[in-house]
RNA sequence: GCUCGAGUGGUGGAAUUGGUAGACACGUUGGACUUAAAAUCCAAUGGGUAGUAAUGCCCGUACGGGUUCAAGUCCCGUCUCGAGUACCA
């Protein structure tokens, strides 16, 4: 074989690696460990596209590099295989989601007869060094039994604020038995009733369980949820984008439902501080910080008759600036405090806000609205009356749903006060900032401006007043320092089929956990994947979905024994399985526990995590939460799962569009009065619509000439079609057609944006007989737009075609060559020939016309220099995750070695190892041609030796006044003074200096020489 | 609006702590080989300008300032684009 045959080489080595389990990781090894993890994919029916492997290639390069460097590398892959698309597809086709999911992973033919390549096959073709023996699928009962187990662990835990960790619920029970709950500082909802030990012990079992439910880290609660009617399920906050569902873009409404919740808010502070030690992109950390939304301030109570209105404020220092209060319209006290006179107005306002959808409220933040309740609260410090308003700028869900309004210091309060200025219940704005004009806008700065009109706070600055005010409020029992978080508890129930069932049954309306030893509770069979007629989730259709506490198994719903109880009908959300999978890989085939302590201790946590940044507030926050729980319960030794993370940029698709003439054209009626101007003629004519029986597509609609020509063609067709029409000759100026833009599958478009018309016709049934009007040069062009790659946009490019045509090694190199990993970029194969050319040149270095040929002679110093500078560059690049520049340096190395006619083993052997992380197939082939019997995968990485780069001279840029004029070769091993002397003696330098005076000479040895002249 | 990030040839992108801007690749142009095409190889390629030429000069990293012997890189201001967030008290 003398030419580079990627097909046979790649097939050969992929087979070899699989047969020899070359990349199997062991859980005990004397080598240092390295754990490289990719965010696992959701196996969709569209298959893997060229965007998926981008991150996988990067992590694979690092993994292979680390193996060369002597590490024991864990580099696993699996599937996040529960999820909505499979279920939507199941609803449409009636196929079990488990089947379609399996086909999407393993390949096969779907119900409509489409060939599905399968994620696994597609990945295998790219030559990843995954340890496939550790594959996980979140939808497999072998896996989700442990997801269920973690749910039980959450149920069996509460958050102890004093110890600042999750604790077993049994500990809480024993403390209740001993001393009631007054000394317990737990993360719970506010306002739990207090009880003594005696009271606790006197409670019935059911009462006790109800109380415990308020403390558990997963609990049932009636909450306002985001209900998506189109998807038939609730959604978490992070699953909603701009007020519509992230998947599908369906509207979302607020609805009160009984749901499983996760008390992630208990971990808010640790989730925030934990970010500090992580080597993540600052932007992701920032997104998480914003999402957690910590604000430090105080709770302040305002008395109103027998009621008490609590507010949260971050500015207790401005307490004397309170001019009024505002409650959210949904606030529970509103009805109780509203005066008779204001009742109608308040009712009307409440009704109006309730009718506004979440989306409207979000879109419209400018409009100010509100109503006075007629009530006055009492200022806790000054004792003055404070009017109470309601307004929808106050959110029911944040803080207490009420604010103390300080117009002089808060922009929203300022706007509200001005809008209602002069009306009943709106006093003049109190200004507490000495010497600050607040007539135009509020003064929000937290600087040293002294306070005034503030009694004992007068003269104090922000910090001091904050502290003093809180102290005073605590003293008189009217408030206390408090930290608030925006992070809400997460809804954990989904009214869907294709997710983990809860290990929960209900006895007397109270949830009971099924004992861990009876897991998994497997998904039941249902006749349809839709909600039941009375609105219960799909699991409500299962006929065998009850729990027998005697036999400890799932039994028929018809079983009417006393020991049989109904099972939970909701399933878990998509993020459940992905919140802990990184640990399962460590011990993926353990049948007795989720993973052994030894395995976890050995692998610790993930050293390098690569994936998209779109999971910033979902997966990456929830998995950190679960890991903190597992840590508190002693299950894992780490508190953070992903030490180092890189977010690869999305590879975008270039969608293709063709312009189609609508099947209706409008025709201005014939005009026979040449004396009229065109405008008047149009005015006096009538419009008739004619239907075209043909469809017309036009290549270059923007071109006027082309449009005119197409108009003629259509007109001619119309004349034939409507022979009874008269006066056609006069109508040509008045024929109008309208166009729409139709997406074309990018598979039918070549690199020059030309459409394969016959393929398009074949693909779109309604275009079979259409007329395609090409451009003058005979081609039919599409227009392009860069968008996210998706099946529905027909712009998905599969890596398989690239593998066929150029090979996996070229694909790997090319994806890296496109640019920095983190950057988003459109997929465009324009440059791939350059990379393929490189592969051929690399191959040729090891071959002559006759075949493989490598000499045993010593390499030239030049070649050694090329090799060693490449070693250094590639090593530095991989350590810095700068993969695109490595590819360039390979190209430079091969170009140089070719020019040097180098074919010495001394250089070519280490070169093969250098290339191996990037282009493993060709590296293995060359390695074996070089006579090695073992795989190249563990060959030691070449060691960089500076001595090959040492030179006797360096080319210095010589500049004058900072401008580089020419270069000079100067010796390296001379002093600065000698260097200066040599430069000054130079003829060219003298020329430049002629007639000028040297004011300063800067010589940086090894860098530059600069003369300041004048 | 706020927060974060980014603006470099026709294109994707290089430029380690301030030290030869445009590496590498695509594209384009010209040439060699060929009956021809493909493939391959060679050369040129930021813009302007002077010269027959060798060669030289000027301008150039979004825009306007600044610091420095020296700025794509540091500082201040402006503009544009992208991402996140959206009344969070």
XYZ file of N, CA, C and O (backbone and C1' of nucleotides) in Angstrom, chain A residues 286-287 295 312-314 365 392-395 398 403 412 486 817-818 820 823 830-831 834 840 884-885 888 891-892 895 955 957 964-965 967 1000 1002 1004 1007-1008 1010 1012, chain B residues 1 3-6 11-17 19-21 23-28 39-42 56-59 68-71 82-89:
451
model
N -20.876 32.904 36.661
C -21.681 34.102 36.812
C -23.166 33.778 36.636
O -24.002 34.254 37.392
N -23.478 32.953 35.641
C -24.876 32.568 35.417
C -25.412 31.852 36.660
O -26.526 32.108 37.108
N -28.986 37.739 48.216
C -28.972 39.134 48.658
C -29.038 39.199 50.176
O -29.837 38.526 50.814
N -38.849 41.908 53.103
C -37.413 41.681 53.017
C -36.808 42.889 52.311
O -37.342 43.353 51.311
N -35.716 43.396 52.859
C -35.053 44.525 52.208
C -33.543 44.343 52.260
O -33.012 43.797 53.220
N -32.896 44.794 51.194
C -31.429 44.768 51.206
C -30.898 46.092 51.730
O -29.703 46.263 51.865
N -42.835 45.627 31.338
C -42.342 46.029 32.644
C -42.398 47.548 32.816
O -42.129 48.059 33.875
N -48.362 45.075 40.892
C -47.821 43.822 40.346
C -46.321 43.910 40.057
O -45.735 42.961 39.566
N -45.688 45.039 40.420
C -44.227 45.030 40.301
C -43.606 44.269 41.467
O -42.427 43.959 41.451
N -44.424 43.964 42.458
C -43.941 43.125 43.553
C -44.324 41.682 43.255
O -45.473 41.373 42.966
N -43.316 40.819 43.279
C -43.533 39.418 42.913
C -43.928 38.611 44.137
O -43.279 38.699 45.183
N -41.085 36.034 45.492
C -39.761 36.378 46.005
C -39.869 37.039 47.366
O -40.735 37.882 47.582
N -42.946 44.659 49.942
C -41.753 45.500 50.070
C -42.065 46.748 50.859
O -43.202 47.225 50.890
N -37.721 51.728 41.177
C -39.099 51.265 40.951
C -40.066 51.957 41.906
O -41.160 52.372 41.532
N -32.589 33.842 45.515
C -33.555 33.771 44.427
C -33.863 32.322 44.066
O -34.922 32.006 43.542
N -9.428 22.045 13.871
C -8.774 23.092 13.095
C -9.676 24.311 12.898
O -9.200 25.415 12.635
N -10.997 24.093 13.058
C -11.970 25.158 12.791
C -11.767 26.405 13.649
O -12.177 27.492 13.265
N -10.946 27.940 18.038
C -10.941 27.614 19.462
C -12.175 26.800 19.839
O -13.279 27.080 19.369
N -15.536 28.396 21.004
C -16.212 29.353 20.135
C -17.281 28.685 19.274
O -17.057 27.615 18.727
N -15.526 23.853 3.622
C -14.654 24.455 2.613
C -13.181 24.137 2.842
O -12.435 23.908 1.898
N -12.755 24.117 4.075
C -11.327 23.965 4.317
C -10.864 22.536 4.511
O -9.675 22.305 4.764
N -7.735 20.942 2.849
C -6.418 21.281 3.354
C -5.948 20.285 4.397
O -4.783 19.891 4.420
N -2.292 13.202 3.671
C -1.567 12.526 2.587
C -0.079 12.843 2.648
O 0.759 11.973 2.397
N -6.714 23.810 18.096
C -6.617 24.285 16.719
C -5.174 24.631 16.338
O -4.749 24.397 15.211
N -4.432 25.157 17.298
C -3.067 25.551 16.959
C -2.141 24.344 16.827
O -1.154 24.399 16.096
N -2.191 23.234 13.230
C -1.302 24.068 12.423
C 0.147 23.649 12.594
O 0.899 23.575 11.616
N 1.009 20.681 10.632
C 1.138 21.012 9.210
C 2.511 21.624 8.936
O 3.170 21.281 7.959
N 2.904 22.524 9.836
C 4.208 23.154 9.666
C 5.301 22.097 9.742
O 6.212 22.059 8.896
N 5.335 19.993 6.595
C 5.868 20.788 5.487
C 7.384 20.903 5.578
O 8.099 20.762 4.576
N 17.576 36.000 14.743
C 17.202 37.083 13.843
C 16.496 38.170 14.636
O 15.379 37.980 15.089
N 14.712 41.770 15.123
C 14.096 42.896 14.435
C 14.785 44.194 14.906
O 14.955 44.402 16.103
N 9.713 48.649 12.991
C 10.644 47.650 12.512
C 11.053 47.981 11.082
O 10.209 48.189 10.224
N 12.373 48.131 10.871
C 12.833 48.465 9.528
C 13.415 47.253 8.817
O 13.215 47.062 7.631
N 15.731 43.190 9.632
C 16.196 42.229 10.635
C 17.684 41.984 10.442
O 18.231 42.151 9.350
N 18.115 57.256 22.661
C 18.016 56.130 23.591
C 18.147 54.844 22.784
O 17.707 54.772 21.647
N 17.328 50.760 23.134
C 16.738 49.676 23.930
C 17.146 48.358 23.293
O 16.886 48.115 22.113
N 16.742 44.354 24.118
C 16.246 43.248 24.932
C 16.824 41.975 24.318
O 16.388 41.569 23.248
N 15.123 39.375 22.011
C 13.826 39.896 21.607
C 13.933 40.953 20.514
O 13.491 40.756 19.391
N 14.538 42.110 20.842
C 14.422 43.235 19.924
C 15.520 44.267 20.176
O 16.092 44.343 21.268
N 15.859 48.467 19.580
C 15.091 49.646 19.184
C 15.909 50.905 19.453
O 16.484 51.075 20.516
N 15.782 55.031 19.647
C 14.958 56.231 19.633
C 15.829 57.337 19.049
O 16.866 57.667 19.617
P -29.952 50.193 26.994
O -30.229 49.777 28.518
C -30.637 50.805 29.423
C -30.998 50.173 30.726
C -29.918 49.280 31.328
O -29.003 50.051 32.084
C -31.994 48.139 31.364
P -23.630 46.505 34.695
O -23.419 44.938 34.658
C -23.422 44.168 35.864
C -23.306 42.705 35.524
C -22.158 42.350 34.588
O -20.921 42.258 35.263
C -24.133 41.279 33.842
P -19.572 42.673 34.467
O -19.343 41.430 33.502
C -19.049 40.143 34.046
C -19.184 39.089 32.971
C -18.273 39.241 31.757
O -16.959 38.820 32.006
C -20.463 38.728 31.037
P -15.751 39.525 31.178
O -15.954 38.976 29.701
C -15.701 37.603 29.407
C -16.145 37.269 28.006
C -15.453 38.006 26.878
O -14.172 37.491 26.599
C -17.765 37.927 26.451
P -13.070 38.471 25.908
O -13.622 38.628 24.428
C -13.653 37.512 23.565
C -14.371 37.864 22.290
C -13.716 38.945 21.439
O -12.641 38.416 20.695
C -16.051 39.327 21.583
P -13.360 38.710 5.022
O -13.493 37.127 5.006
C -14.746 36.495 4.743
C -14.590 35.009 4.924
C -14.002 34.576 6.255
O -14.958 34.565 7.292
C -12.898 33.423 4.525
P -14.488 34.773 8.808
O -13.864 33.350 9.150
C -14.702 32.196 9.161
C -13.893 30.993 9.571
C -13.081 31.166 10.837
O -13.890 31.011 11.987
C -11.730 30.164 9.184
P -13.516 31.730 13.337
O -12.120 31.038 13.623
C -11.103 31.697 14.359
C -9.798 31.100 13.920
C -8.589 31.661 14.626
O -8.332 30.850 15.761
C -8.282 31.850 12.299
P -7.537 31.439 16.979
O -6.092 31.099 16.435
C -5.158 32.075 16.452
C -3.846 31.511 16.034
C -2.739 32.182 16.820
O -2.367 31.363 17.889
C -2.479 32.618 14.514
P -2.386 32.001 19.344
O -1.308 33.158 19.218
C 0.045 32.835 18.943
C 0.818 34.082 18.651
C 0.641 35.208 19.667
O 1.460 35.011 20.800
C 0.448 36.071 17.484
P 1.054 35.574 22.207
O 1.593 34.494 23.236
C 0.655 33.790 24.080
C 1.292 33.529 25.415
C 2.275 34.584 25.910
O 2.190 34.711 27.328
C 3.386 32.532 25.722
P 1.016 35.521 27.968
O 1.601 36.991 28.161
C 1.246 37.681 29.343
C 2.491 38.077 30.085
C 3.195 39.327 29.554
O 2.555 40.496 30.016
C 4.773 37.637 30.144
P 4.306 41.018 23.105
O 5.556 41.702 22.390
C 5.347 42.669 21.370
C 6.621 42.865 20.616
C 7.414 41.592 20.394
O 7.988 41.660 19.098
C 8.731 43.166 21.563
P 7.237 41.051 17.861
O 8.174 41.550 16.681
C 8.268 42.921 16.342
C 8.352 43.024 14.840
C 7.132 42.441 14.108
O 6.880 43.241 12.963
C 9.084 41.323 13.423
P 5.793 44.382 13.117
O 4.436 43.571 13.264
C 3.946 42.847 12.163
C 3.045 41.760 12.665
C 2.456 40.896 11.564
O 3.326 39.817 11.304
C 0.722 41.676 12.991
P 0.335 34.610 7.295
O 1.169 33.338 7.745
C 2.459 33.503 8.310
C 2.665 32.507 9.419
C 2.186 31.082 9.119
O 3.167 30.366 8.398
C 1.409 31.741 11.254
P 2.836 29.686 7.034
O 1.685 28.648 7.435
C 1.984 27.488 8.201
C 0.701 26.803 8.593
C -0.297 26.572 7.450
O 0.026 25.415 6.700
C -1.434 27.508 9.291
P -0.245 25.420 5.150
O -1.834 25.500 5.075
C -2.624 24.356 5.335
C -4.077 24.722 5.431
C -4.739 25.263 4.170
O -5.013 24.246 3.224
C -5.427 26.526 6.037
P -5.133 24.645 1.695
O -6.544 25.367 1.625
C -7.732 24.638 1.903
C -8.898 25.587 1.981
C -9.213 26.346 0.701
O -9.924 25.544 -0.218
C -9.280 27.826 2.533
P -9.601 25.683 -1.767
O -10.043 27.173 -2.089
C -11.425 27.530 -2.045
C -11.573 29.030 -2.180
C -10.960 29.622 -3.444
O -11.840 29.516 -4.549
C -10.273 30.887 -1.574
P -11.230 29.267 -6.001
O -10.536 30.659 -6.325
C -11.317 31.839 -6.405
C -10.411 33.042 -6.534
C -9.396 32.964 -7.660
O -9.965 33.303 -8.914
C -8.321 33.687 -5.692
P -8.777 18.372 -7.954
O -7.568 17.366 -7.698
C -7.781 16.186 -6.924
C -6.581 15.284 -7.022
C -5.262 15.929 -6.620
O -5.063 15.916 -5.225
C -4.995 14.836 -8.691
P -4.372 17.169 -4.519
O -2.871 17.075 -5.057
C -2.051 15.954 -4.729
C -0.791 15.995 -5.539
C 0.027 17.270 -5.398
O 0.809 17.273 -4.224
C -0.160 16.726 -7.686
P 1.008 18.619 -3.430
O 2.158 19.314 -4.287
C 3.410 18.663 -4.460
C 4.175 19.335 -5.562
C 4.368 20.831 -5.406
O 5.413 21.144 -4.505
C 3.696 20.370 -7.612
P 5.332 22.448 -3.613
O 5.741 23.577 -4.667
C 7.019 23.568 -5.270
C 7.113 24.669 -6.295
C 6.687 26.050 -5.812
O 7.695 26.687 -5.061
C 5.714 25.626 -7.914
P 14.401 47.267 1.027
O 13.546 48.596 0.864
C 14.206 49.841 0.956
C 13.341 50.957 0.421
C 12.179 51.414 1.277
O 12.616 52.110 2.430
C 11.601 51.521 -1.011
P 11.795 51.979 3.766
O 10.601 53.007 3.494
C 10.876 54.394 3.346
C 9.660 55.114 2.825
C 8.404 54.946 3.660
O 8.403 55.810 4.785
C 7.864 54.609 1.390
P 7.720 55.316 6.126
O 6.181 55.535 5.794
C 5.678 56.845 5.557
C 4.263 56.776 5.034
C 3.285 56.027 5.940
O 2.851 56.824 7.015
C 2.969 55.321 3.708
P 2.470 56.123 8.381
O 1.092 55.438 8.009
C -0.014 56.228 7.585
C -1.160 55.341 7.172
C -1.560 54.290 8.190
O -2.324 54.854 9.230
C -1.472 53.295 6.045
P 4.401 57.950 29.415
O 5.017 56.637 28.780
C 5.479 55.580 29.629
C 5.900 54.409 28.790
C 6.875 54.724 27.672
O 8.204 54.806 28.147
C 5.146 53.320 26.855
P 9.191 55.930 27.540
O 9.429 55.417 26.051
C 10.130 56.241 25.127
C 10.518 55.408 23.933
C 9.421 54.539 23.352
O 8.604 55.278 22.468
C 11.378 53.247 23.609
P 7.065 55.080 22.470
O 6.907 53.569 22.005
C 7.189 53.222 20.653
C 7.083 51.742 20.469
C 5.741 51.138 20.876
O 4.807 51.270 19.838
C 7.512 49.840 21.756
P 3.303 51.445 20.173
O 2.893 50.048 20.810
C 2.909 48.859 20.039
C 1.615 48.102 20.248
C 0.372 48.842 19.762
O -0.582 47.896 19.304
C 0.193 48.504 22.081
P -26.595 39.890 17.373
O -25.850 38.876 18.341
C -25.257 37.689 17.810
C -24.446 36.994 18.870
C -25.200 36.604 20.124
O -25.947 35.417 19.948
C -23.142 37.578 20.729
P -27.299 35.215 20.805
O -26.717 34.849 22.239
C -26.045 33.603 22.451
C -25.477 33.556 23.841
C -26.490 33.738 24.969
O -27.202 32.553 25.251
C -24.627 35.113 25.378
P -28.729 32.657 25.754
O -28.535 33.147 27.258
C -27.923 32.288 28.212
C -27.662 33.049 29.471
C -28.889 33.648 30.135
O -29.610 32.699 30.886
C -27.172 35.256 30.069
P -31.207 32.753 30.943
O -31.450 34.096 31.748
C -31.189 34.142 33.154
C -31.299 35.568 33.639
C -32.661 36.212 33.446
O -33.595 35.816 34.428
C -30.979 37.717 32.778
P -35.100 35.444 33.928
O -35.854 36.813 34.128
C -35.653 37.574 35.297
C -35.662 39.014 34.917
C -37.063 39.547 34.616
O -37.498 40.138 35.829
C -35.389 40.410 33.116
P -38.971 40.474 36.057
O -38.534 41.194 37.423
C -37.325 41.919 37.434
C -37.665 43.335 37.884
C -37.974 43.374 39.371
O -37.178 44.367 39.977
C -39.619 44.506 38.059
P -35.670 44.072 40.325
O -35.744 42.843 41.325
C -36.053 43.044 42.701
C -35.383 41.951 43.508
C -33.958 41.670 43.020
O -32.958 41.839 43.973
C -35.365 39.679 42.876
P -32.540 42.164 45.078
O -33.370 43.406 45.571
C -33.582 43.549 46.950
C -34.580 44.637 47.179
C -35.273 44.586 48.543
O -34.496 45.245 49.525
C -36.889 44.811 46.864
